[in-house]
Amino acid sequence: MANDDKQVTWGGRFSDRPDLLMQIFGESVSFDKRLAPYDLKGSLGHASMLAHVGLLTEAEFFEIKSGIEELIEEIKAPEFSWKLELEDVHMNLEQALLEKTEVAEKLHTGRSRNDQVATDMRLFFKDACAQMRMTLEGTMLTILTLAKRYSGLPIPGYTHLQRAQPVTVGHHLLAHVEALGRDHERFSRVSEHANVCPLGSGAIAGSTLPLDREFTAKALGFVDENGDPLITPNGMDAVADRDVFLEFSMACVTCSLHLSRLAEDVILWNSTEFGFINLPDSFTTGSSLMPQKKNPDCFELIRGKTGRIVGNLQNLCVTLKGLPLTYNRDLQEDKPPVFDSFDQLTTCLTVVAGSLSGSSFNEEKCREAASDPLLLATDLADYLVEKGVAFRSAHHFIGELVALSEKQNIPLPELGQTEAIEICPALGESWRDVFDLDRAFRMRERPGMPGPSQIKNRIAHWENVLGS
Ligand code: ARG
């Protein structure tokens, strides 16, 4: 069968091999070889279906099966020889199987590389989502541990990067856990969407052979919760559709944006100006010139990698835009961006976990910043509301008090009683009680607020979800 002068797979119609430049330009094996385990799995499922419908004898099937099983082991070795002239992972593996048994000539019956690669990628995405969820769990657990350790430590919460209201480190870190929790769920939805089998679609229009698509789907684990097979309903869509690529990339974008915002919080907290957090030496770097520097490079890189992950989504969108149905070779370019997003995000999540697990909060600095009485100006307005003042008027009165304290350069709670009452008679005697952080937190004991039992409950919730 192998004809040295022709391209092995489609050589029949051609009198010349592809030019070396075309081979180099057109190959994808350098990056799609990572699909090899999925490709072999897909081939095994396809072969078992061919046997089931009588297109392979039992003996032929077992010969192919044992060849595939050998290959599953052989491809793990770095010395496995991937041949550029065989273009992609599919043709490399088919050729490797042919070298073991001539029966492999029958393997591609009723199959095209179009439905083959679509299947490989769906198997990849199901695995990638499961792995990403596990990695996310590790990162969430690390942040949760830190949130628990410093659950009651007050810090200012910021809007517009201006001190806004007091929160606790627990409340702030749990905000990041919530965001990552949504990512965790998002990857599970992407995995559900990947869970449909395109095999049997052929190039676009299936096959005249008596393929049993449900059988293949079951063999490859494309089943619903009742074990019923899930198959793509339109052959043209099946080979042209790259929605799961987009969804996976977008899920990576969302998660990396979450990490990037967390990174920015940490970078600010780590600056001398804030001084809230101490990062471990092992995840920071020094300056080649300034001996005093200890830079939060890992968090800066997380921000940087996020740009790259966003770019990968953009890359895919632009590749897909304007492509006519169905398969076009442009689609070969769909894999590097999703592999890259997967690899980069996995590393980012692991780095966040590694660096935060070695971090500690500077309690003194945090308390000092949180003791700014202006953080409780809103609580003072609420106090007036409790006394019957309409919120808009209360807001106005407190605004005047703040202006006065700024003018006199006296902290808000230390303003003279007479002057204060002059601005707002409803203040009464006990308005200074508001400037007690413990009170401020105690009074925030409804869902979503930073009250101590709220934080405790939410930590317990996530510990339960993460099984810790
Ligand atoms: N290496 C190809 C890709 O990744 C496989 C599909 C090739 N199909 C084709 N009709 N040339 O897109």
PDB file of N, CA and C in Angstrom, residues 12-108:
ATOM      1  N   GLY A  12      -3.778   8.459  -4.481  1.00  0.00           N
ATOM      2  CA  GLY A  12      -4.403   7.929  -5.688  1.00  0.00           C
ATOM      3  C   GLY A  12      -4.609   8.951  -6.785  1.00  0.00           C
ATOM      4  N   ARG A  13      -5.053  10.117  -6.419  1.00  0.00           N
ATOM      5  CA  ARG A  13      -5.408  11.120  -7.418  1.00  0.00           C
ATOM      6  C   ARG A  13      -4.215  11.977  -7.825  1.00  0.00           C
ATOM      7  N   PHE A  14      -3.113  11.849  -7.077  1.00  0.00           N
ATOM      8  CA  PHE A  14      -1.997  12.780  -7.257  1.00  0.00           C
ATOM      9  C   PHE A  14      -0.802  12.109  -7.912  1.00  0.00           C
ATOM     10  N   SER A  15      -0.066  12.867  -8.730  1.00  0.00           N
ATOM     11  CA  SER A  15       1.134  12.275  -9.293  1.00  0.00           C
ATOM     12  C   SER A  15       2.388  12.769  -8.587  1.00  0.00           C
ATOM     13  N   ASP A  16       2.253  13.826  -7.794  1.00  0.00           N
ATOM     14  CA  ASP A  16       3.406  14.376  -7.079  1.00  0.00           C
ATOM     15  C   ASP A  16       3.132  14.459  -5.590  1.00  0.00           C
ATOM     16  N   ARG A  17       4.189  14.331  -4.818  1.00  0.00           N
ATOM     17  CA  ARG A  17       4.061  14.576  -3.371  1.00  0.00           C
ATOM     18  C   ARG A  17       3.966  16.083  -3.139  1.00  0.00           C
ATOM     19  N   PRO A  18       3.463  16.491  -1.981  1.00  0.00           N
ATOM     20  CA  PRO A  18       3.469  17.928  -1.699  1.00  0.00           C
ATOM     21  C   PRO A  18       4.901  18.456  -1.633  1.00  0.00           C
ATOM     22  N   ASP A  19       5.104  19.651  -2.100  1.00  0.00           N
ATOM     23  CA  ASP A  19       6.391  20.329  -2.000  1.00  0.00           C
ATOM     24  C   ASP A  19       6.819  20.369  -0.538  1.00  0.00           C
ATOM     25  N   LEU A  20       8.127  20.328  -0.304  1.00  0.00           N
ATOM     26  CA  LEU A  20       8.611  20.344   1.088  1.00  0.00           C
ATOM     27  C   LEU A  20       8.099  21.587   1.824  1.00  0.00           C
ATOM     28  N   LEU A  21       8.085  22.703   1.106  1.00  0.00           N
ATOM     29  CA  LEU A  21       7.595  23.941   1.724  1.00  0.00           C
ATOM     30  C   LEU A  21       6.124  23.800   2.119  1.00  0.00           C
ATOM     31  N   MET A  22       5.352  23.153   1.257  1.00  0.00           N
ATOM     32  CA  MET A  22       3.935  22.938   1.557  1.00  0.00           C
ATOM     33  C   MET A  22       3.783  22.012   2.773  1.00  0.00           C
ATOM     34  N   GLN A  23       4.677  21.031   2.848  1.00  0.00           N
ATOM     35  CA  GLN A  23       4.621  20.114   4.000  1.00  0.00           C
ATOM     36  C   GLN A  23       4.880  20.860   5.295  1.00  0.00           C
ATOM     37  N   ILE A  24       5.902  21.721   5.235  1.00  0.00           N
ATOM     38  CA  ILE A  24       6.253  22.470   6.451  1.00  0.00           C
ATOM     39  C   ILE A  24       5.139  23.450   6.809  1.00  0.00           C
ATOM     40  N   PHE A  25       4.609  24.064   5.768  1.00  0.00           N
ATOM     41  CA  PHE A  25       3.559  25.069   5.979  1.00  0.00           C
ATOM     42  C   PHE A  25       2.262  24.420   6.465  1.00  0.00           C
ATOM     43  N   GLY A  26       1.985  23.241   5.945  1.00  0.00           N
ATOM     44  CA  GLY A  26       0.674  22.641   6.191  1.00  0.00           C
ATOM     45  C   GLY A  26       0.599  21.711   7.373  1.00  0.00           C
ATOM     46  N   GLU A  27       1.754  21.360   7.923  1.00  0.00           N
ATOM     47  CA  GLU A  27       1.710  20.338   8.990  1.00  0.00           C
ATOM     48  C   GLU A  27       1.034  20.875  10.245  1.00  0.00           C
ATOM     49  N   SER A  28       0.409  19.982  10.981  1.00  0.00           N
ATOM     50  CA  SER A  28      -0.111  20.368  12.291  1.00  0.00           C
ATOM     51  C   SER A  28       0.363  19.396  13.366  1.00  0.00           C
ATOM     52  N   VAL A  29       1.106  18.367  12.924  1.00  0.00           N
ATOM     53  CA  VAL A  29       1.480  17.342  13.910  1.00  0.00           C
ATOM     54  C   VAL A  29       2.317  17.920  15.047  1.00  0.00           C
ATOM     55  N   SER A  30       3.062  19.011  14.733  1.00  0.00           N
ATOM     56  CA  SER A  30       3.898  19.593  15.792  1.00  0.00           C
ATOM     57  C   SER A  30       3.048  20.038  16.979  1.00  0.00           C
ATOM     58  N   PHE A  31       1.798  20.415  16.747  1.00  0.00           N
ATOM     59  CA  PHE A  31       0.972  20.789  17.905  1.00  0.00           C
ATOM     60  C   PHE A  31      -0.212  19.860  18.156  1.00  0.00           C
ATOM     61  N   ASP A  32      -0.701  19.171  17.093  1.00  0.00           N
ATOM     62  CA  ASP A  32      -1.878  18.333  17.392  1.00  0.00           C
ATOM     63  C   ASP A  32      -1.498  16.941  17.882  1.00  0.00           C
ATOM     64  N   LYS A  33      -0.180  16.664  17.977  1.00  0.00           N
ATOM     65  CA  LYS A  33       0.202  15.356  18.517  1.00  0.00           C
ATOM     66  C   LYS A  33      -0.281  15.196  19.952  1.00  0.00           C
ATOM     67  N   ARG A  34      -0.582  16.322  20.601  1.00  0.00           N
ATOM     68  CA  ARG A  34      -1.093  16.165  21.959  1.00  0.00           C
ATOM     69  C   ARG A  34      -2.504  15.584  21.968  1.00  0.00           C
ATOM     70  N   LEU A  35      -3.113  15.498  20.778  1.00  0.00           N
ATOM     71  CA  LEU A  35      -4.436  14.860  20.696  1.00  0.00           C
ATOM     72  C   LEU A  35      -4.334  13.341  20.554  1.00  0.00           C
ATOM     73  N   ALA A  36      -3.106  12.827  20.483  1.00  0.00           N
ATOM     74  CA  ALA A  36      -2.931  11.401  20.169  1.00  0.00           C
ATOM     75  C   ALA A  36      -3.755  10.457  21.061  1.00  0.00           C
ATOM     76  N   PRO A  37      -3.757  10.652  22.390  1.00  0.00           N
ATOM     77  CA  PRO A  37      -4.544   9.705  23.204  1.00  0.00           C
ATOM     78  C   PRO A  37      -6.032   9.732  22.845  1.00  0.00           C
ATOM     79  N   TYR A  38      -6.538  10.927  22.497  1.00  0.00           N
ATOM     80  CA  TYR A  38      -7.960  11.037  22.149  1.00  0.00           C
ATOM     81  C   TYR A  38      -8.206  10.440  20.766  1.00  0.00           C
ATOM     82  N   ASP A  39      -7.243  10.633  19.875  1.00  0.00           N
ATOM     83  CA  ASP A  39      -7.376  10.107  18.528  1.00  0.00           C
ATOM     84  C   ASP A  39      -7.416   8.576  18.563  1.00  0.00           C
ATOM     85  N   LEU A  40      -6.556   8.008  19.394  1.00  0.00           N
ATOM     86  CA  LEU A  40      -6.530   6.541  19.492  1.00  0.00           C
ATOM     87  C   LEU A  40      -7.806   6.019  20.142  1.00  0.00           C
ATOM     88  N   LYS A  41      -8.268   6.739  21.152  1.00  0.00           N
ATOM     89  CA  LYS A  41      -9.514   6.353  21.804  1.00  0.00           C
ATOM     90  C   LYS A  41     -10.668   6.391  20.784  1.00  0.00           C
ATOM     91  N   GLY A  42     -10.690   7.484  19.999  1.00  0.00           N
ATOM     92  CA  GLY A  42     -11.733   7.641  18.977  1.00  0.00           C
ATOM     93  C   GLY A  42     -11.663   6.517  17.950  1.00  0.00           C
ATOM     94  N   SER A  43     -10.438   6.147  17.565  1.00  0.00           N
ATOM     95  CA  SER A  43     -10.275   5.081  16.570  1.00  0.00           C
ATOM     96  C   SER A  43     -10.760   3.747  17.127  1.00  0.00           C
ATOM     97  N   LEU A  44     -10.496   3.525  18.380  1.00  0.00           N
ATOM     98  CA  LEU A  44     -10.935   2.271  18.999  1.00  0.00           C
ATOM     99  C   LEU A  44     -12.474   2.209  19.025  1.00  0.00           C
ATOM    100  N   GLY A  45     -13.083   3.314  19.382  1.00  0.00           N
ATOM    101  CA  GLY A  45     -14.555   3.368  19.400  1.00  0.00           C
ATOM    102  C   GLY A  45     -15.126   3.151  18.007  1.00  0.00           C
ATOM    103  N   HIS A  46     -14.491   3.801  17.036  1.00  0.00           N
ATOM    104  CA  HIS A  46     -14.956   3.678  15.646  1.00  0.00           C
ATOM    105  C   HIS A  46     -14.798   2.228  15.166  1.00  0.00           C
ATOM    106  N   ALA A  47     -13.649   1.637  15.479  1.00  0.00           N
ATOM    107  CA  ALA A  47     -13.391   0.252  15.047  1.00  0.00           C
ATOM    108  C   ALA A  47     -14.396  -0.703  15.695  1.00  0.00           C
ATOM    109  N   SER A  48     -14.711  -0.469  16.953  1.00  0.00           N
ATOM    110  CA  SER A  48     -15.640  -1.401  17.599  1.00  0.00           C
ATOM    111  C   SER A  48     -17.027  -1.273  16.965  1.00  0.00           C
ATOM    112  N   MET A  49     -17.369  -0.058  16.525  1.00  0.00           N
ATOM    113  CA  MET A  49     -18.647   0.119  15.824  1.00  0.00           C
ATOM    114  C   MET A  49     -18.605  -0.607  14.467  1.00  0.00           C
ATOM    115  N   LEU A  50     -17.465  -0.469  13.763  1.00  0.00           N
ATOM    116  CA  LEU A  50     -17.350  -1.141  12.453  1.00  0.00           C
ATOM    117  C   LEU A  50     -17.516  -2.649  12.616  1.00  0.00           C
ATOM    118  N   ALA A  51     -16.972  -3.179  13.711  1.00  0.00           N
ATOM    119  CA  ALA A  51     -17.108  -4.621  13.968  1.00  0.00           C
ATOM    120  C   ALA A  51     -18.564  -4.946  14.301  1.00  0.00           C
ATOM    121  N   HIS A  52     -19.152  -4.078  15.093  1.00  0.00           N
ATOM    122  CA  HIS A  52     -20.534  -4.292  15.514  1.00  0.00           C
ATOM    123  C   HIS A  52     -21.488  -4.376  14.319  1.00  0.00           C
ATOM    124  N   VAL A  53     -21.236  -3.549  13.298  1.00  0.00           N
ATOM    125  CA  VAL A  53     -22.141  -3.566  12.132  1.00  0.00           C
ATOM    126  C   VAL A  53     -21.634  -4.504  11.025  1.00  0.00           C
ATOM    127  N   GLY A  54     -20.566  -5.228  11.290  1.00  0.00           N
ATOM    128  CA  GLY A  54     -20.100  -6.234  10.335  1.00  0.00           C
ATOM    129  C   GLY A  54     -19.149  -5.713   9.270  1.00  0.00           C
ATOM    130  N   LEU A  55     -18.664  -4.481   9.425  1.00  0.00           N
ATOM    131  CA  LEU A  55     -17.699  -3.970   8.440  1.00  0.00           C
ATOM    132  C   LEU A  55     -16.267  -4.403   8.769  1.00  0.00           C
ATOM    133  N   LEU A  56     -16.085  -4.914   9.956  1.00  0.00           N
ATOM    134  CA  LEU A  56     -14.821  -5.567  10.331  1.00  0.00           C
ATOM    135  C   LEU A  56     -15.201  -6.928  10.920  1.00  0.00           C
ATOM    136  N   THR A  57     -14.398  -7.932  10.631  1.00  0.00           N
ATOM    137  CA  THR A  57     -14.638  -9.217  11.314  1.00  0.00           C
ATOM    138  C   THR A  57     -14.126  -9.078  12.737  1.00  0.00           C
ATOM    139  N   GLU A  58     -14.526 -10.017  13.546  1.00  0.00           N
ATOM    140  CA  GLU A  58     -14.069  -9.969  14.933  1.00  0.00           C
ATOM    141  C   GLU A  58     -12.540 -10.033  14.992  1.00  0.00           C
ATOM    142  N   ALA A  59     -11.981 -10.900  14.156  1.00  0.00           N
ATOM    143  CA  ALA A  59     -10.516 -11.059  14.147  1.00  0.00           C
ATOM    144  C   ALA A  59      -9.848  -9.752  13.720  1.00  0.00           C
ATOM    145  N   GLU A  60     -10.418  -9.119  12.712  1.00  0.00           N
ATOM    146  CA  GLU A  60      -9.842  -7.843  12.242  1.00  0.00           C
ATOM    147  C   GLU A  60      -9.911  -6.787  13.352  1.00  0.00           C
ATOM    148  N   PHE A  61     -11.060  -6.759  14.008  1.00  0.00           N
ATOM    149  CA  PHE A  61     -11.212  -5.782  15.094  1.00  0.00           C
ATOM    150  C   PHE A  61     -10.149  -6.009  16.167  1.00  0.00           C
ATOM    151  N   PHE A  62      -9.970  -7.277  16.564  1.00  0.00           N
ATOM    152  CA  PHE A  62      -8.998  -7.521  17.643  1.00  0.00           C
ATOM    153  C   PHE A  62      -7.582  -7.182  17.216  1.00  0.00           C
ATOM    154  N   GLU A  63      -7.306  -7.343  15.959  1.00  0.00           N
ATOM    155  CA  GLU A  63      -5.977  -6.992  15.458  1.00  0.00           C
ATOM    156  C   GLU A  63      -5.779  -5.459  15.550  1.00  0.00           C
ATOM    157  N   ILE A  64      -6.784  -4.746  15.119  1.00  0.00           N
ATOM    158  CA  ILE A  64      -6.715  -3.272  15.194  1.00  0.00           C
ATOM    159  C   ILE A  64      -6.642  -2.830  16.653  1.00  0.00           C
ATOM    160  N   LYS A  65      -7.466  -3.470  17.473  1.00  0.00           N
ATOM    161  CA  LYS A  65      -7.511  -3.098  18.888  1.00  0.00           C
ATOM    162  C   LYS A  65      -6.139  -3.302  19.546  1.00  0.00           C
ATOM    163  N   SER A  66      -5.510  -4.457  19.271  1.00  0.00           N
ATOM    164  CA  SER A  66      -4.234  -4.658  19.962  1.00  0.00           C
ATOM    165  C   SER A  66      -3.181  -3.701  19.420  1.00  0.00           C
ATOM    166  N   GLY A  67      -3.273  -3.366  18.132  1.00  0.00           N
ATOM    167  CA  GLY A  67      -2.351  -2.373  17.565  1.00  0.00           C
ATOM    168  C   GLY A  67      -2.541  -1.016  18.258  1.00  0.00           C
ATOM    169  N   ILE A  68      -3.791  -0.636  18.444  1.00  0.00           N
ATOM    170  CA  ILE A  68      -4.073   0.656  19.091  1.00  0.00           C
ATOM    171  C   ILE A  68      -3.573   0.634  20.529  1.00  0.00           C
ATOM    172  N   GLU A  69      -3.803  -0.478  21.191  1.00  0.00           N
ATOM    173  CA  GLU A  69      -3.348  -0.565  22.594  1.00  0.00           C
ATOM    174  C   GLU A  69      -1.826  -0.444  22.703  1.00  0.00           C
ATOM    175  N   GLU A  70      -1.142  -1.046  21.742  1.00  0.00           N
ATOM    176  CA  GLU A  70       0.327  -0.887  21.744  1.00  0.00           C
ATOM    177  C   GLU A  70       0.697   0.583  21.528  1.00  0.00           C
ATOM    178  N   LEU A  71      -0.009   1.187  20.580  1.00  0.00           N
ATOM    179  CA  LEU A  71       0.305   2.594  20.269  1.00  0.00           C
ATOM    180  C   LEU A  71       0.039   3.508  21.463  1.00  0.00           C
ATOM    181  N   ILE A  72      -1.017   3.209  22.222  1.00  0.00           N
ATOM    182  CA  ILE A  72      -1.330   4.034  23.399  1.00  0.00           C
ATOM    183  C   ILE A  72      -0.098   4.105  24.306  1.00  0.00           C
ATOM    184  N   GLU A  73       0.613   2.991  24.421  1.00  0.00           N
ATOM    185  CA  GLU A  73       1.841   2.987  25.231  1.00  0.00           C
ATOM    186  C   GLU A  73       2.988   3.670  24.495  1.00  0.00           C
ATOM    187  N   GLU A  74       3.139   3.317  23.205  1.00  0.00           N
ATOM    188  CA  GLU A  74       4.300   3.816  22.441  1.00  0.00           C
ATOM    189  C   GLU A  74       4.326   5.343  22.332  1.00  0.00           C
ATOM    190  N   ILE A  75       3.166   5.948  22.186  1.00  0.00           N
ATOM    191  CA  ILE A  75       3.179   7.412  21.995  1.00  0.00           C
ATOM    192  C   ILE A  75       3.607   8.156  23.259  1.00  0.00           C
ATOM    193  N   LYS A  76       3.608   7.457  24.394  1.00  0.00           N
ATOM    194  CA  LYS A  76       4.043   8.120  25.633  1.00  0.00           C
ATOM    195  C   LYS A  76       5.546   8.382  25.614  1.00  0.00           C
ATOM    196  N   ALA A  77       6.263   7.582  24.818  1.00  0.00           N
ATOM    197  CA  ALA A  77       7.726   7.728  24.798  1.00  0.00           C
ATOM    198  C   ALA A  77       8.120   8.941  23.964  1.00  0.00           C
ATOM    199  N   PRO A  78       9.065   9.726  24.479  1.00  0.00           N
ATOM    200  CA  PRO A  78       9.471  10.922  23.722  1.00  0.00           C
ATOM    201  C   PRO A  78      10.096  10.575  22.374  1.00  0.00           C
ATOM    202  N   GLU A  79      10.624   9.336  22.253  1.00  0.00           N
ATOM    203  CA  GLU A  79      11.292   9.002  20.982  1.00  0.00           C
ATOM    204  C   GLU A  79      10.307   8.533  19.896  1.00  0.00           C
ATOM    205  N   PHE A  80       9.026   8.495  20.216  1.00  0.00           N
ATOM    206  CA  PHE A  80       8.054   8.122  19.176  1.00  0.00           C
ATOM    207  C   PHE A  80       8.229   9.075  18.008  1.00  0.00           C
ATOM    208  N   SER A  81       8.288   8.500  16.818  1.00  0.00           N
ATOM    209  CA  SER A  81       8.647   9.387  15.711  1.00  0.00           C
ATOM    210  C   SER A  81       7.420   9.947  14.981  1.00  0.00           C
ATOM    211  N   TRP A  82       7.224  11.227  15.195  1.00  0.00           N
ATOM    212  CA  TRP A  82       6.140  11.939  14.524  1.00  0.00           C
ATOM    213  C   TRP A  82       6.694  12.472  13.217  1.00  0.00           C
ATOM    214  N   LYS A  83       6.020  12.158  12.128  1.00  0.00           N
ATOM    215  CA  LYS A  83       6.571  12.533  10.814  1.00  0.00           C
ATOM    216  C   LYS A  83       5.820  13.717  10.228  1.00  0.00           C
ATOM    217  N   LEU A  84       6.607  14.732   9.965  1.00  0.00           N
ATOM    218  CA  LEU A  84       6.051  15.963   9.413  1.00  0.00           C
ATOM    219  C   LEU A  84       5.366  15.728   8.073  1.00  0.00           C
ATOM    220  N   GLU A  85       5.973  14.813   7.277  1.00  0.00           N
ATOM    221  CA  GLU A  85       5.399  14.568   5.946  1.00  0.00           C
ATOM    222  C   GLU A  85       4.047  13.857   6.046  1.00  0.00           C
ATOM    223  N   LEU A  86       3.730  13.345   7.224  1.00  0.00           N
ATOM    224  CA  LEU A  86       2.401  12.734   7.399  1.00  0.00           C
ATOM    225  C   LEU A  86       1.400  13.758   7.934  1.00  0.00           C
ATOM    226  N   GLU A  87       1.809  14.979   7.960  1.00  0.00           N
ATOM    227  CA  GLU A  87       0.947  16.137   8.186  1.00  0.00           C
ATOM    228  C   GLU A  87       0.384  16.301   9.587  1.00  0.00           C
ATOM    229  N   ASP A  88      -0.482  15.382   9.992  1.00  0.00           N
ATOM    230  CA  ASP A  88      -1.134  15.619  11.281  1.00  0.00           C
ATOM    231  C   ASP A  88      -1.161  14.368  12.142  1.00  0.00           C
ATOM    232  N   VAL A  89      -1.704  14.513  13.323  1.00  0.00           N
ATOM    233  CA  VAL A  89      -1.719  13.408  14.277  1.00  0.00           C
ATOM    234  C   VAL A  89      -2.516  12.223  13.727  1.00  0.00           C
ATOM    235  N   HIS A  90      -3.574  12.512  12.979  1.00  0.00           N
ATOM    236  CA  HIS A  90      -4.446  11.440  12.494  1.00  0.00           C
ATOM    237  C   HIS A  90      -3.701  10.541  11.513  1.00  0.00           C
ATOM    238  N   MET A  91      -3.010  11.175  10.562  1.00  0.00           N
ATOM    239  CA  MET A  91      -2.330  10.383   9.541  1.00  0.00           C
ATOM    240  C   MET A  91      -1.088   9.712  10.107  1.00  0.00           C
ATOM    241  N   ASN A  92      -0.439  10.356  11.082  1.00  0.00           N
ATOM    242  CA  ASN A  92       0.705   9.718  11.732  1.00  0.00           C
ATOM    243  C   ASN A  92       0.277   8.441  12.431  1.00  0.00           C
ATOM    244  N   LEU A  93      -0.827   8.525  13.156  1.00  0.00           N
ATOM    245  CA  LEU A  93      -1.243   7.353  13.925  1.00  0.00           C
ATOM    246  C   LEU A  93      -1.783   6.253  13.006  1.00  0.00           C
ATOM    247  N   GLU A  94      -2.478   6.671  11.949  1.00  0.00           N
ATOM    248  CA  GLU A  94      -2.993   5.659  11.018  1.00  0.00           C
ATOM    249  C   GLU A  94      -1.817   4.914  10.384  1.00  0.00           C
ATOM    250  N   GLN A  95      -0.795   5.671  10.018  1.00  0.00           N
ATOM    251  CA  GLN A  95       0.388   5.065   9.410  1.00  0.00           C
ATOM    252  C   GLN A  95       1.104   4.141  10.403  1.00  0.00           C
ATOM    253  N   ALA A  96       1.206   4.614  11.649  1.00  0.00           N
ATOM    254  CA  ALA A  96       1.886   3.794  12.667  1.00  0.00           C
ATOM    255  C   ALA A  96       1.128   2.484  12.873  1.00  0.00           C
ATOM    256  N   LEU A  97      -0.184   2.557  12.781  1.00  0.00           N
ATOM    257  CA  LEU A  97      -1.002   1.354  12.957  1.00  0.00           C
ATOM    258  C   LEU A  97      -0.843   0.423  11.752  1.00  0.00           C
ATOM    259  N   LEU A  98      -0.765   1.045  10.572  1.00  0.00           N
ATOM    260  CA  LEU A  98      -0.576   0.253   9.347  1.00  0.00           C
ATOM    261  C   LEU A  98       0.725  -0.523   9.379  1.00  0.00           C
ATOM    262  N   GLU A  99       1.729   0.094  10.028  1.00  0.00           N
ATOM    263  CA  GLU A  99       3.010  -0.606  10.123  1.00  0.00           C
ATOM    264  C   GLU A  99       2.887  -1.843  11.005  1.00  0.00           C
ATOM    265  N   LYS A 100       1.893  -1.858  11.863  1.00  0.00           N
ATOM    266  CA  LYS A 100       1.681  -3.024  12.735  1.00  0.00           C
ATOM    267  C   LYS A 100       0.807  -4.063  12.051  1.00  0.00           C
ATOM    268  N   THR A 101      -0.229  -3.577  11.339  1.00  0.00           N
ATOM    269  CA  THR A 101      -1.138  -4.522  10.712  1.00  0.00           C
ATOM    270  C   THR A 101      -1.797  -3.925   9.475  1.00  0.00           C
ATOM    271  N   GLU A 102      -1.819  -4.716   8.417  1.00  0.00           N
ATOM    272  CA  GLU A 102      -2.441  -4.277   7.155  1.00  0.00           C
ATOM    273  C   GLU A 102      -3.938  -4.031   7.315  1.00  0.00           C
ATOM    274  N   VAL A 103      -4.529  -4.702   8.309  1.00  0.00           N
ATOM    275  CA  VAL A 103      -5.969  -4.554   8.528  1.00  0.00           C
ATOM    276  C   VAL A 103      -6.337  -3.100   8.813  1.00  0.00           C
ATOM    277  N   ALA A 104      -5.347  -2.342   9.289  1.00  0.00           N
ATOM    278  CA  ALA A 104      -5.592  -0.933   9.615  1.00  0.00           C
ATOM    279  C   ALA A 104      -6.072  -0.150   8.397  1.00  0.00           C
ATOM    280  N   GLU A 105      -5.857  -0.713   7.203  1.00  0.00           N
ATOM    281  CA  GLU A 105      -6.381  -0.087   5.983  1.00  0.00           C
ATOM    282  C   GLU A 105      -7.893   0.097   6.056  1.00  0.00           C
ATOM    283  N   LYS A 106      -8.541  -0.722   6.887  1.00  0.00           N
ATOM    284  CA  LYS A 106     -10.010  -0.659   6.975  1.00  0.00           C
ATOM    285  C   LYS A 106     -10.498   0.336   8.039  1.00  0.00           C
ATOM    286  N   LEU A 107      -9.561   0.833   8.851  1.00  0.00           N
ATOM    287  CA  LEU A 107      -9.976   1.648   9.997  1.00  0.00           C
ATOM    288  C   LEU A 107     -10.722   2.919   9.589  1.00  0.00           C
ATOM    289  N   HIS A 108     -10.301   3.525   8.495  1.00  0.00           N
ATOM    290  CA  HIS A 108     -10.883   4.825   8.137  1.00  0.00           C
ATOM    291  C   HIS A 108     -12.222   4.670   7.392  1.00  0.00           C
TER     292      HIS A 108
END
